[in-house]
mmCIF file of C-alpha atoms and ligand atoms in Angstrom:
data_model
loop_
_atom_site.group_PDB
_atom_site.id
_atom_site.type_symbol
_atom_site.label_atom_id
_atom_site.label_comp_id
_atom_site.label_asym_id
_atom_site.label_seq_id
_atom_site.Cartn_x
_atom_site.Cartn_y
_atom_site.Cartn_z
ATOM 1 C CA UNK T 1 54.175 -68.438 -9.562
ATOM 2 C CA UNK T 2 50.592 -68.766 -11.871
ATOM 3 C CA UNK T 3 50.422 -71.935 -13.849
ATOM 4 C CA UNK T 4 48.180 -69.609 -16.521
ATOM 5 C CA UNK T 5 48.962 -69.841 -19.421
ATOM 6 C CA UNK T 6 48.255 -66.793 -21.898
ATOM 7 C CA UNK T 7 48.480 -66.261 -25.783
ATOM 8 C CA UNK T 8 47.894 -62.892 -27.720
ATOM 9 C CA UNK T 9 46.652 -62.244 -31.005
ATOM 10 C CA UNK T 10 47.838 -59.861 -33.033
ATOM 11 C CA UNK T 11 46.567 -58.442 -36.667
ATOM 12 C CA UNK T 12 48.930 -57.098 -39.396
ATOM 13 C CA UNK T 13 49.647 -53.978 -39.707
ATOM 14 C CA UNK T 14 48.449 -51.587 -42.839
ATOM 15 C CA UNK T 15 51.338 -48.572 -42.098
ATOM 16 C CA UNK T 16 54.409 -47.778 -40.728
ATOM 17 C CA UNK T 17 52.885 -46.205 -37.785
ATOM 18 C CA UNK T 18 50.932 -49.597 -37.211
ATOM 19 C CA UNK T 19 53.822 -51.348 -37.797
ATOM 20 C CA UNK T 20 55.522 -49.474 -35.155
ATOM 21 C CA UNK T 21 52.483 -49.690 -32.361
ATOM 22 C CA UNK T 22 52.341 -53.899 -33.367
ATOM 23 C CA UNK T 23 55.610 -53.908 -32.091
ATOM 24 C CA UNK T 24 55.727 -52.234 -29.042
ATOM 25 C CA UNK T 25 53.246 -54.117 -28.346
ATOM 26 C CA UNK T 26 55.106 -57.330 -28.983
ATOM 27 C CA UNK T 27 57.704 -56.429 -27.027
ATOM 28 C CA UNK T 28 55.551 -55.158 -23.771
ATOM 29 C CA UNK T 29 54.151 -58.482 -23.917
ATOM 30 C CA UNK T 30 57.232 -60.970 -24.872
ATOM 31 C CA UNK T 31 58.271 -61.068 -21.323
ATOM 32 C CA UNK T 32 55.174 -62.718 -20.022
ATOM 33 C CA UNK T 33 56.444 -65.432 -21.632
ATOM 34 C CA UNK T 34 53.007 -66.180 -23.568
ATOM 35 C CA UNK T 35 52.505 -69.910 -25.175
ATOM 36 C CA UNK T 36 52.617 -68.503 -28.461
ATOM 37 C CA UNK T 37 52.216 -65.295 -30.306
ATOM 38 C CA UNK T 38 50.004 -65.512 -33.378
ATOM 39 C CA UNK T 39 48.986 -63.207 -35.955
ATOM 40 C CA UNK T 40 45.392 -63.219 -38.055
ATOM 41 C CA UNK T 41 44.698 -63.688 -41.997
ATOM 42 C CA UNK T 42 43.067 -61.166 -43.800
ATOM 43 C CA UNK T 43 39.743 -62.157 -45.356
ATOM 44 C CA UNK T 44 40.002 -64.077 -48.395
ATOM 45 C CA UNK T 45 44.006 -63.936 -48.277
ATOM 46 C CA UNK T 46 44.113 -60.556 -48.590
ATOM 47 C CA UNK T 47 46.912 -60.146 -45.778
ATOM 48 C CA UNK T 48 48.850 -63.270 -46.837
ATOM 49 C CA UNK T 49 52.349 -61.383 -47.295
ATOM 50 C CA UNK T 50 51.180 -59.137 -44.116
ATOM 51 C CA UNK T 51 50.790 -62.041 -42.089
ATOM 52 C CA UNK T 52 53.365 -64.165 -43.735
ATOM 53 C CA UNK T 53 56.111 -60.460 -42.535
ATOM 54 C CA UNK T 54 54.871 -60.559 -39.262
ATOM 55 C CA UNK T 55 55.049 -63.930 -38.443
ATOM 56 C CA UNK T 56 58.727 -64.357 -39.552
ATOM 57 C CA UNK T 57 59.582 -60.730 -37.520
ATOM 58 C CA UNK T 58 58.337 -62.642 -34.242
ATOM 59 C CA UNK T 59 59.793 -65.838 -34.874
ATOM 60 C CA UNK T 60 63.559 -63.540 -35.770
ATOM 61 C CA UNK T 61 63.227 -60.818 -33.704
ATOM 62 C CA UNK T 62 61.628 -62.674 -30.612
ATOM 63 C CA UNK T 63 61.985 -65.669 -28.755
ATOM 64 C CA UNK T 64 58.296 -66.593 -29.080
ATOM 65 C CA UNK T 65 56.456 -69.428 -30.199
ATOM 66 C CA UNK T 66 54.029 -67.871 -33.183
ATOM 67 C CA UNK T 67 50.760 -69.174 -34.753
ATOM 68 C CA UNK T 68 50.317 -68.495 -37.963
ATOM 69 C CA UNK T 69 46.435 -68.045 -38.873
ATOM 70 C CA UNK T 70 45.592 -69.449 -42.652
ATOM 71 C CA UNK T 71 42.355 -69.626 -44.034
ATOM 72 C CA UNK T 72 40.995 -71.948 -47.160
ATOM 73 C CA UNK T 73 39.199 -68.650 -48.654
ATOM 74 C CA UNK T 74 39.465 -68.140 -52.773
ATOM 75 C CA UNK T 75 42.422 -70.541 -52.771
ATOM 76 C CA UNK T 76 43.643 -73.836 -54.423
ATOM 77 C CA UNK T 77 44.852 -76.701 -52.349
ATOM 78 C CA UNK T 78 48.156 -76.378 -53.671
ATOM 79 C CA UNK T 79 48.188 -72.661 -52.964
ATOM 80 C CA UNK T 80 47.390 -73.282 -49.465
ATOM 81 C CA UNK T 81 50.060 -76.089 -49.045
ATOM 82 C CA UNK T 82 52.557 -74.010 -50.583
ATOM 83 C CA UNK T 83 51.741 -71.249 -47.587
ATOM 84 C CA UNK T 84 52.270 -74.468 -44.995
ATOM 85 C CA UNK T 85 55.496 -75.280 -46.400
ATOM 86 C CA UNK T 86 56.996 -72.072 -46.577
ATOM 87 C CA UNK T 87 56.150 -71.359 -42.786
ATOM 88 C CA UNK T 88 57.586 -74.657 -42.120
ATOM 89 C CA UNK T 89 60.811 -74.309 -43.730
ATOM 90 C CA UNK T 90 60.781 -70.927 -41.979
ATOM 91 C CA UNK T 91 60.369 -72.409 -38.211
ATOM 92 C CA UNK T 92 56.715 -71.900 -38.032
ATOM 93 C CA UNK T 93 54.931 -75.164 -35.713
ATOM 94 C CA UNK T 94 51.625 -73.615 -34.808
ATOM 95 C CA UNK T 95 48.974 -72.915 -37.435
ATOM 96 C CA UNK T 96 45.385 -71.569 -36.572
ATOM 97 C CA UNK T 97 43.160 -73.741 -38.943
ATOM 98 C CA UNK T 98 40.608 -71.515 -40.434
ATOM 99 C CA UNK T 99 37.241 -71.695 -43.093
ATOM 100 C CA UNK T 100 37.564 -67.919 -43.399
ATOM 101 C CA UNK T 101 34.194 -66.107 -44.146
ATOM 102 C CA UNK T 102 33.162 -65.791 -47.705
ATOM 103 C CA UNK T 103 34.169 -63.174 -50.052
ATOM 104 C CA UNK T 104 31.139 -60.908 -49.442
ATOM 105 C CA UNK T 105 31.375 -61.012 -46.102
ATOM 106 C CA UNK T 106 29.982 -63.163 -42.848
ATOM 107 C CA UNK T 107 26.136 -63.605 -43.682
ATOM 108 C CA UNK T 108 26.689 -64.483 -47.553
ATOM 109 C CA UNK T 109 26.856 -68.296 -48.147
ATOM 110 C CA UNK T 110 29.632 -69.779 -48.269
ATOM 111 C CA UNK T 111 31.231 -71.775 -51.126
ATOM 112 C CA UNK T 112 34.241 -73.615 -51.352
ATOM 113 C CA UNK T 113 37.138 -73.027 -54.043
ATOM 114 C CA UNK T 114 36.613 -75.514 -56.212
ATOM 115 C CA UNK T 115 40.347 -76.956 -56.271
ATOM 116 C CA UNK T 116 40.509 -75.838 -52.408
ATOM 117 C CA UNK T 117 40.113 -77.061 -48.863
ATOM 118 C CA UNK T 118 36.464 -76.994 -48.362
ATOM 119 C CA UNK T 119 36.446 -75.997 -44.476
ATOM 120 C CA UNK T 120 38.285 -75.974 -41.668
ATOM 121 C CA UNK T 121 38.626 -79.964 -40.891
ATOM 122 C CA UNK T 122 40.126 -80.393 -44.572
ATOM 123 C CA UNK T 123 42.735 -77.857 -44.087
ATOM 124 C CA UNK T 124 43.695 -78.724 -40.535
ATOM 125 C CA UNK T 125 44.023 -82.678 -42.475
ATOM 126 C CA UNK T 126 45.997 -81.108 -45.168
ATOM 127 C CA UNK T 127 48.605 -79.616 -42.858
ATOM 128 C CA UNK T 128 49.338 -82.388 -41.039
ATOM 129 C CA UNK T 129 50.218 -84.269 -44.117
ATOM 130 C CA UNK T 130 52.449 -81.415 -44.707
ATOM 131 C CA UNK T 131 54.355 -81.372 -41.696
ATOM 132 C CA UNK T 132 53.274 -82.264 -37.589
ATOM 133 C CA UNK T 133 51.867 -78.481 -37.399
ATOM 134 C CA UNK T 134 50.509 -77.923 -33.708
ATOM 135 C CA UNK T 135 46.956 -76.891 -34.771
ATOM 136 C CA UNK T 136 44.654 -74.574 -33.181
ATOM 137 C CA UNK T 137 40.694 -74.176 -34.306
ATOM 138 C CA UNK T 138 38.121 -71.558 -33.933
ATOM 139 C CA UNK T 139 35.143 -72.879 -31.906
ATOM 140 C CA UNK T 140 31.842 -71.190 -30.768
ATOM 141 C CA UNK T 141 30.013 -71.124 -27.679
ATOM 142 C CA UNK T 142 27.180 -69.549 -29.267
ATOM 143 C CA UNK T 143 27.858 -71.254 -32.286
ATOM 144 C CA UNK T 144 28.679 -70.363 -35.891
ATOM 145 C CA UNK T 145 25.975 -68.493 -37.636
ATOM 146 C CA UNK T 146 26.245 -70.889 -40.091
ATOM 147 C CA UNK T 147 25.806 -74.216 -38.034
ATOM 148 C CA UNK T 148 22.216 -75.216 -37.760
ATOM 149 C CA UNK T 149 22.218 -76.377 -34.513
ATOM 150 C CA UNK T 150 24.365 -76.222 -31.596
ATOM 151 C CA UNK T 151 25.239 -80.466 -32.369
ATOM 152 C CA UNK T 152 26.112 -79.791 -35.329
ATOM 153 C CA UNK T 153 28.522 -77.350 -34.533
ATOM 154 C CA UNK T 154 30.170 -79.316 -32.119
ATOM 155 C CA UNK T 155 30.359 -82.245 -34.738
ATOM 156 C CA UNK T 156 32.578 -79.748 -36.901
ATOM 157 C CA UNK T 157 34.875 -79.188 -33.752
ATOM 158 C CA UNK T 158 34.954 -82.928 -33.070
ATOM 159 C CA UNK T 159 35.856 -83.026 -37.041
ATOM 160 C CA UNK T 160 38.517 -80.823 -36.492
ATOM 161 C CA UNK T 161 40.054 -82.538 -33.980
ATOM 162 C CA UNK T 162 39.490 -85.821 -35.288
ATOM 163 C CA UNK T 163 41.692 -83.963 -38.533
ATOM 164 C CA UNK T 164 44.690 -83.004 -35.918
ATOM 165 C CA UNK T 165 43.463 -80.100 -33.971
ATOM 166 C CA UNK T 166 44.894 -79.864 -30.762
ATOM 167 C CA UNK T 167 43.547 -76.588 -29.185
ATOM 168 C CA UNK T 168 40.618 -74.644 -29.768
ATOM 169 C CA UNK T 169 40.023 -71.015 -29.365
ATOM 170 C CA UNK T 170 36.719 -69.552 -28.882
ATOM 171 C CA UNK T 171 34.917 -66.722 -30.524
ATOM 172 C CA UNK T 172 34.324 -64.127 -28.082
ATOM 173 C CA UNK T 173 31.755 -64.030 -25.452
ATOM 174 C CA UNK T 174 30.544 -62.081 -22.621
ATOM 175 C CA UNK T 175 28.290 -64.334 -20.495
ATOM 176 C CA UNK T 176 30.786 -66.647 -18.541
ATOM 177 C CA UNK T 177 28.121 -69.062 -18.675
ATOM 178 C CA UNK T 178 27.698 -69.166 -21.974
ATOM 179 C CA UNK T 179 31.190 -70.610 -22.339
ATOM 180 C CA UNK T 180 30.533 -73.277 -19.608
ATOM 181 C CA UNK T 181 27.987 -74.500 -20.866
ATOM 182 C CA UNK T 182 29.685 -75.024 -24.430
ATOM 183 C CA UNK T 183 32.052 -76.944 -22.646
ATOM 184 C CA UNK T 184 29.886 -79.258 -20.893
ATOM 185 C CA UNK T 185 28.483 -79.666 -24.264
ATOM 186 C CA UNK T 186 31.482 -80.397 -26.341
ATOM 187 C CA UNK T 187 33.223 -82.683 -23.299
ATOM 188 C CA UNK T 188 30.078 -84.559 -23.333
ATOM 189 C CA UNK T 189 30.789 -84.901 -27.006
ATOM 190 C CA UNK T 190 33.720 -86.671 -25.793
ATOM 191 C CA UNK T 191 36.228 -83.888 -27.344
ATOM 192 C CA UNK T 192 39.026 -83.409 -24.592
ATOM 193 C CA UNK T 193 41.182 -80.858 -26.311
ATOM 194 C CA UNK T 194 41.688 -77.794 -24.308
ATOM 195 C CA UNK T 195 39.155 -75.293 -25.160
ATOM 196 C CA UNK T 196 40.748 -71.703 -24.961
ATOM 197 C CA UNK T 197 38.672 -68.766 -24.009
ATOM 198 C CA UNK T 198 38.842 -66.168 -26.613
ATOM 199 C CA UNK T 199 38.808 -62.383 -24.299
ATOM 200 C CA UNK T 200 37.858 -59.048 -26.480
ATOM 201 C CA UNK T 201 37.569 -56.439 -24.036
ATOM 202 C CA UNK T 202 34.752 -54.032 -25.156
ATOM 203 C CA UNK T 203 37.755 -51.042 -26.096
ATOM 204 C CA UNK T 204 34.777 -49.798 -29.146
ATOM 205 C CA UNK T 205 31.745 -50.608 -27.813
ATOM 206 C CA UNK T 206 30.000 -49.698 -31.494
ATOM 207 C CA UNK T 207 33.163 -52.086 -33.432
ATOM 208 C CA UNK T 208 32.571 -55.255 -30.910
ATOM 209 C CA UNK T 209 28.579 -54.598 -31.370
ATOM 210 C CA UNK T 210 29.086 -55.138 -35.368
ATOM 211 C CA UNK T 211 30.865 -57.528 -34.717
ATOM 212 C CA UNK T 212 29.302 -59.397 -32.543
ATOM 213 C CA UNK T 213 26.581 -59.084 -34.882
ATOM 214 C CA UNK T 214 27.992 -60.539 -37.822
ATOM 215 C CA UNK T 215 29.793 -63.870 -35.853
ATOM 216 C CA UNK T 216 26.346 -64.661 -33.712
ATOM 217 C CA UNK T 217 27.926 -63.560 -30.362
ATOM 218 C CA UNK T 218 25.589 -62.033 -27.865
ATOM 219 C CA UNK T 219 25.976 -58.778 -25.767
ATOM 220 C CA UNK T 220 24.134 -58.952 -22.737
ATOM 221 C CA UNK T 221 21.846 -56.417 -21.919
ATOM 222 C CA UNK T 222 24.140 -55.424 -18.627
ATOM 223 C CA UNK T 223 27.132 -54.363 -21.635
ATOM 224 C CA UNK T 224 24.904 -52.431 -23.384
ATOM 225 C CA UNK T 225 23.254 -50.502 -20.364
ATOM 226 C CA UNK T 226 27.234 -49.758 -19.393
ATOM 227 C CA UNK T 227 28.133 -48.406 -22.333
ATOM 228 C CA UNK T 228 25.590 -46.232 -23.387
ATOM 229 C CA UNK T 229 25.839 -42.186 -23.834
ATOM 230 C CA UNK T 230 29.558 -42.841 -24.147
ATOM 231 C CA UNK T 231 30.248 -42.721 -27.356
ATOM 232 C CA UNK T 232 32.040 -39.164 -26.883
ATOM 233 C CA UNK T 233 33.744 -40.239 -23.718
ATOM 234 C CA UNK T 234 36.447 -42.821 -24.593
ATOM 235 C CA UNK T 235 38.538 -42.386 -20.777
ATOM 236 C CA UNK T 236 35.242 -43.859 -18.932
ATOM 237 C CA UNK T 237 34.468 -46.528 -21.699
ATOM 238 C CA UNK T 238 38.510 -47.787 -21.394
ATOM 239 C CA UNK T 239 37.910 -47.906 -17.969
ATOM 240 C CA UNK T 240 34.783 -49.798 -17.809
ATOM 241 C CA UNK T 241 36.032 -51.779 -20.874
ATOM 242 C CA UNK T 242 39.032 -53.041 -18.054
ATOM 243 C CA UNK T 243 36.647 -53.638 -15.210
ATOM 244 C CA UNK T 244 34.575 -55.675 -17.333
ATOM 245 C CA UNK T 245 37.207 -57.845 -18.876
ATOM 246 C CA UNK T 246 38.981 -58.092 -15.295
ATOM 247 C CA UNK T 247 35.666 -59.083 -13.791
ATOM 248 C CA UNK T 248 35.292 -61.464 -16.410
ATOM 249 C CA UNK T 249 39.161 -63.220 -16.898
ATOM 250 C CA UNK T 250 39.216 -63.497 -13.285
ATOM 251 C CA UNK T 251 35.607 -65.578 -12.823
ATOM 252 C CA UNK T 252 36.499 -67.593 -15.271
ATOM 253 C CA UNK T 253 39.899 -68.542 -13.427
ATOM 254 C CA UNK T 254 38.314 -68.352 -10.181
ATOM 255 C CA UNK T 255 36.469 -71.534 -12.129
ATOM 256 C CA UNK T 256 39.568 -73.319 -13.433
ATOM 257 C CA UNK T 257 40.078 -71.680 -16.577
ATOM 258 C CA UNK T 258 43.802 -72.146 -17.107
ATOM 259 C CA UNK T 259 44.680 -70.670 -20.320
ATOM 260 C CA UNK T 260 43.121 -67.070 -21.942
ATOM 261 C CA UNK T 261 43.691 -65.950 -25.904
ATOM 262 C CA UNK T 262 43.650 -62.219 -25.972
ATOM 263 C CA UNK T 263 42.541 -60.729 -28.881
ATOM 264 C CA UNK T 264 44.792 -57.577 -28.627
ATOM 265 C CA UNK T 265 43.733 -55.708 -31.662
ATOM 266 C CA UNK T 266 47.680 -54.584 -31.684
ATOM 267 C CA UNK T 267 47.777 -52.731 -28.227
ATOM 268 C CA UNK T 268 49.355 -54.247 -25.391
ATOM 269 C CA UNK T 269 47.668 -52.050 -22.355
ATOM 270 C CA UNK T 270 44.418 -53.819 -21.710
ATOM 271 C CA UNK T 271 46.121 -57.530 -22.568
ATOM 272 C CA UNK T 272 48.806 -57.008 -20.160
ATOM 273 C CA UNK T 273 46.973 -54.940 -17.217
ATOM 274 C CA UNK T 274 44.223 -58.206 -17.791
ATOM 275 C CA UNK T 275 47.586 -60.938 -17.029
ATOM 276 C CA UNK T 276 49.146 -58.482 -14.234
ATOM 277 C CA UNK T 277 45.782 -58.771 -12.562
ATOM 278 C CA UNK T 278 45.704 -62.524 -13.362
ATOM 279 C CA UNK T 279 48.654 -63.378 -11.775
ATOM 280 C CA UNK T 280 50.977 -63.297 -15.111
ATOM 281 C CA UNK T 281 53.951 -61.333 -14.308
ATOM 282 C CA UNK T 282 57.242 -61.081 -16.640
ATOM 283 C CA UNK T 283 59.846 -63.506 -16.837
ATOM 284 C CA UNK T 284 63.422 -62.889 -17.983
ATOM 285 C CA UNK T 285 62.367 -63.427 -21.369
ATOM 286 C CA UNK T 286 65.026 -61.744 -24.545
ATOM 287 C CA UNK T 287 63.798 -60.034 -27.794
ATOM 288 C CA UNK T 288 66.206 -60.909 -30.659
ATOM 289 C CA UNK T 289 66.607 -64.379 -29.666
ATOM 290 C CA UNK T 290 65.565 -67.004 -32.110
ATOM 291 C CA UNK T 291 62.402 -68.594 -31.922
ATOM 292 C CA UNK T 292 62.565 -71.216 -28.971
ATOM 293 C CA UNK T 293 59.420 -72.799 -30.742
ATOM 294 C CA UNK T 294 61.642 -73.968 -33.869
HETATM 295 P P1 LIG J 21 34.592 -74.312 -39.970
HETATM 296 O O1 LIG J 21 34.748 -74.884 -38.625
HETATM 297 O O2 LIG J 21 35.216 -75.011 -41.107
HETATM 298 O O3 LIG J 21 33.060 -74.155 -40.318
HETATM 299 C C1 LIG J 21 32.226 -73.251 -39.603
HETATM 300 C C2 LIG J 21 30.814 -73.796 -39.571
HETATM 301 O O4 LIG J 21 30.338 -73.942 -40.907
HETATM 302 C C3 LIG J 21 30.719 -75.160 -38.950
HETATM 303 O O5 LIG J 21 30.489 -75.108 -37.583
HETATM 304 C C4 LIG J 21 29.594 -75.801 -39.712
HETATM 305 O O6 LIG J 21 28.371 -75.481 -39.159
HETATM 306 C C5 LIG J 21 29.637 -75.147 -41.052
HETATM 307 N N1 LIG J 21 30.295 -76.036 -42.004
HETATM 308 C C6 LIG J 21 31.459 -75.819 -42.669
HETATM 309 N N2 LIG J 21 31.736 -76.858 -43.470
HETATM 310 C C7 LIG J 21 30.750 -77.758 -43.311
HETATM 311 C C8 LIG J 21 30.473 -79.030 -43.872
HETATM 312 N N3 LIG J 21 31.271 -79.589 -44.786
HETATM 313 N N4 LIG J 21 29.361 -79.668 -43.499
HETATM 314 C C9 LIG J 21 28.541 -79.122 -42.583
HETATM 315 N N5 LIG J 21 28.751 -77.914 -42.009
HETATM 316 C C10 LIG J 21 29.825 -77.235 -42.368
HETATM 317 N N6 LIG J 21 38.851 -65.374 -40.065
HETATM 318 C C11 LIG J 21 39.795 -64.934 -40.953
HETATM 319 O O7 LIG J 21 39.471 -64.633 -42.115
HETATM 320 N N7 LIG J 21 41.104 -64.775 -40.568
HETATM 321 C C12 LIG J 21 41.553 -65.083 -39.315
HETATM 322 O O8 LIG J 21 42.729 -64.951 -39.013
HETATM 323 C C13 LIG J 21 40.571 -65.562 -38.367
HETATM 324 N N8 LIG J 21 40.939 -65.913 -37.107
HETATM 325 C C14 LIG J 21 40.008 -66.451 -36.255
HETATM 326 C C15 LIG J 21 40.425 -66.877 -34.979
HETATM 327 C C16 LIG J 21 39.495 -67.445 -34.092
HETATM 328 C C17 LIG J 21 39.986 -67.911 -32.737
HETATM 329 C C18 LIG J 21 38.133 -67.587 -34.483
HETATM 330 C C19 LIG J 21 37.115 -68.186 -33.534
HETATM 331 C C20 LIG J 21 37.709 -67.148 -35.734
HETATM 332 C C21 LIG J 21 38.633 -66.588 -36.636
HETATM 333 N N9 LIG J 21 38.258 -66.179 -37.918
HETATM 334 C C22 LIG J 21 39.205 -65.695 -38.799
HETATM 335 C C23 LIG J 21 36.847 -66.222 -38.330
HETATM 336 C C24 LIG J 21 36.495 -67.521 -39.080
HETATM 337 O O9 LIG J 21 37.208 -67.588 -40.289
HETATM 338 C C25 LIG J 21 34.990 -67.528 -39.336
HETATM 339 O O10 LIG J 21 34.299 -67.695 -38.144
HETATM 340 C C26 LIG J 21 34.523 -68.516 -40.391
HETATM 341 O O11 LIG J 21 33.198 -68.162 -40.795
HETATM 342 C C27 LIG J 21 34.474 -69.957 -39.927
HETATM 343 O O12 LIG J 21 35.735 -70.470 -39.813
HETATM 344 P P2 LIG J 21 35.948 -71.898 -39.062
HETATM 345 O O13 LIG J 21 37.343 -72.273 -39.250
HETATM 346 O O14 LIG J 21 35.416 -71.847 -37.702
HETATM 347 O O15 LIG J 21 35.029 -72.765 -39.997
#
């Protein structure tokens, strides 16, 4: 038996028919028992009853731990709090504790709702006052675009924490070493929360590119060279896209790593071929059992 531990992140849907894939993916991945489920925030809010659906369908329909995402985006303290307390009262313990980009998009600067929590570290302080929310952060080992140094970034994490973070998940990244050296930086920083590996494998070569763009996360030349002339040919760039992220998740265990985030974008084939290969097999796990997180 693998003491990994895995998480999945999932997005909610627009349609019915997204609604429908979300969930089969759910329950293809229930079974390997994951540490928790969770489930993103639009930009500026904009999925708030989206997220707010699928979160309660997990915690109802399955007996998963979930993580709610919540950003401080174009809202009020008290609008924010009011979020916390509903997925409290609902069974809700895990909250990812977000900024959010600003309303124009990643690249425009960012300003703070007046009345609101003004980053990350203020909401993750708010929420505890609220309730003892387990609280996951967003960190970045090629740090955020917006830090404007690599210290400073690591000063926001150790903010975070210092607010009542507990875990943090990292952006993606597709340099292993990129990562290690991040966390050489932020232990030496004296942080010692566990610092989760965030895995995106390269499904749309062209979406992660954008992307990657936009959040200051660097595609090695090697990626690049791989995927080129194959736009048109999306069999050879799913398989490539799994020997990649295999070749990656297992180096990084091979080196300790004991816990990977998946960011699924909703399908359950890459996320659960990537745990198979890692050792994470199911476990008698039941949908439609309440949420053994509340
Ligand atoms: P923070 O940590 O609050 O700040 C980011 C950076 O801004 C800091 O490192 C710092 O350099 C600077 N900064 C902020 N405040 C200050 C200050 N007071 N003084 C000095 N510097 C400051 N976005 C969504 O909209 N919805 C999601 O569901 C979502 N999920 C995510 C999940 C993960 C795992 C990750 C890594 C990111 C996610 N994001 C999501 C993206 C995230 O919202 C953006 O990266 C955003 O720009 C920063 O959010 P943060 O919580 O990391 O910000």
């Amino acid at each position: 038996m693998t003491d990994l531990h895995v998480s999945f992140e999932f997005f909610p849907p627009k349609t019915a028919s997204m609604q429908t894939r979300l969930w089969a993916a759910v329950e293809k991945l229930a079974p390997l028992a994951p540490d928790f489920m969770s489930v993103t925030y639009g930009a500026g809010g904009s999925t708030r009853e989206r997220t707010h659906e699928t979160v309660s369908r997990i915690i109802r329909e399955a007996s998963l731990p979930v993580a709610a995402h919540l950003t401080c985006v174009a809202a009020t303290k008290e609008e924010v709090d009011a979020v916390l307390k509903a997925y409290w009262k609902e069974g809700v313990r895990r909250i990812v504790a977000l900024r959010g980009d600003p309303p124009g998009g990643p690249g425009e600067r960012y300003i703070p709702h007046p009345g609101g929590y003004a980053n990350a570290a203020e909401l993750a302080e708010g929420a505890k006052k609220i309730a003892d929310f387990e609280i996951s952060v967003g960190c970045y080992p090629e740090k955020h675009p917006d830090s404007p140094s690599t210290a400073a970034d690591i000063d926001m994490l150790k903010r975070k924490v210092d607010a009542g973070a507990t875990r943090g998940i990292t952006q993606f990244f597709y340099d292993n070493e990129v990562y290690f050296r991040y966390l050489d930086r932020v232990r030496a920083a004296g942080i010692d929360i566990p610092i989760v590996p965030g895995v995106m494998p390269v499904t749309n070569f062209a979406g992660v590119r954008k992307m990657a763009d936009t959040c200051g996360a660097t595609i090695p030349g090697r990626l690049v060279k791989l995927f080129q002339n194959l736009d048109n040919d999306p069999t050879t760039r799913q398989l490539i896209a799994a020997t990649v992220a295999a070749e990656q998740c297992l180096a990084l265990a091979e080196q300790g790593v004991k816990h990977f985030h998946f960011y699924t974008l909703n399908r359950d084939d890459l996320a659960y071929a990537l745990c198979t290969m890692l050792g994470v097999r199911p476990k008698p796990s039941s949908l439609n059992a309440p949420d053994a997180a509340a």
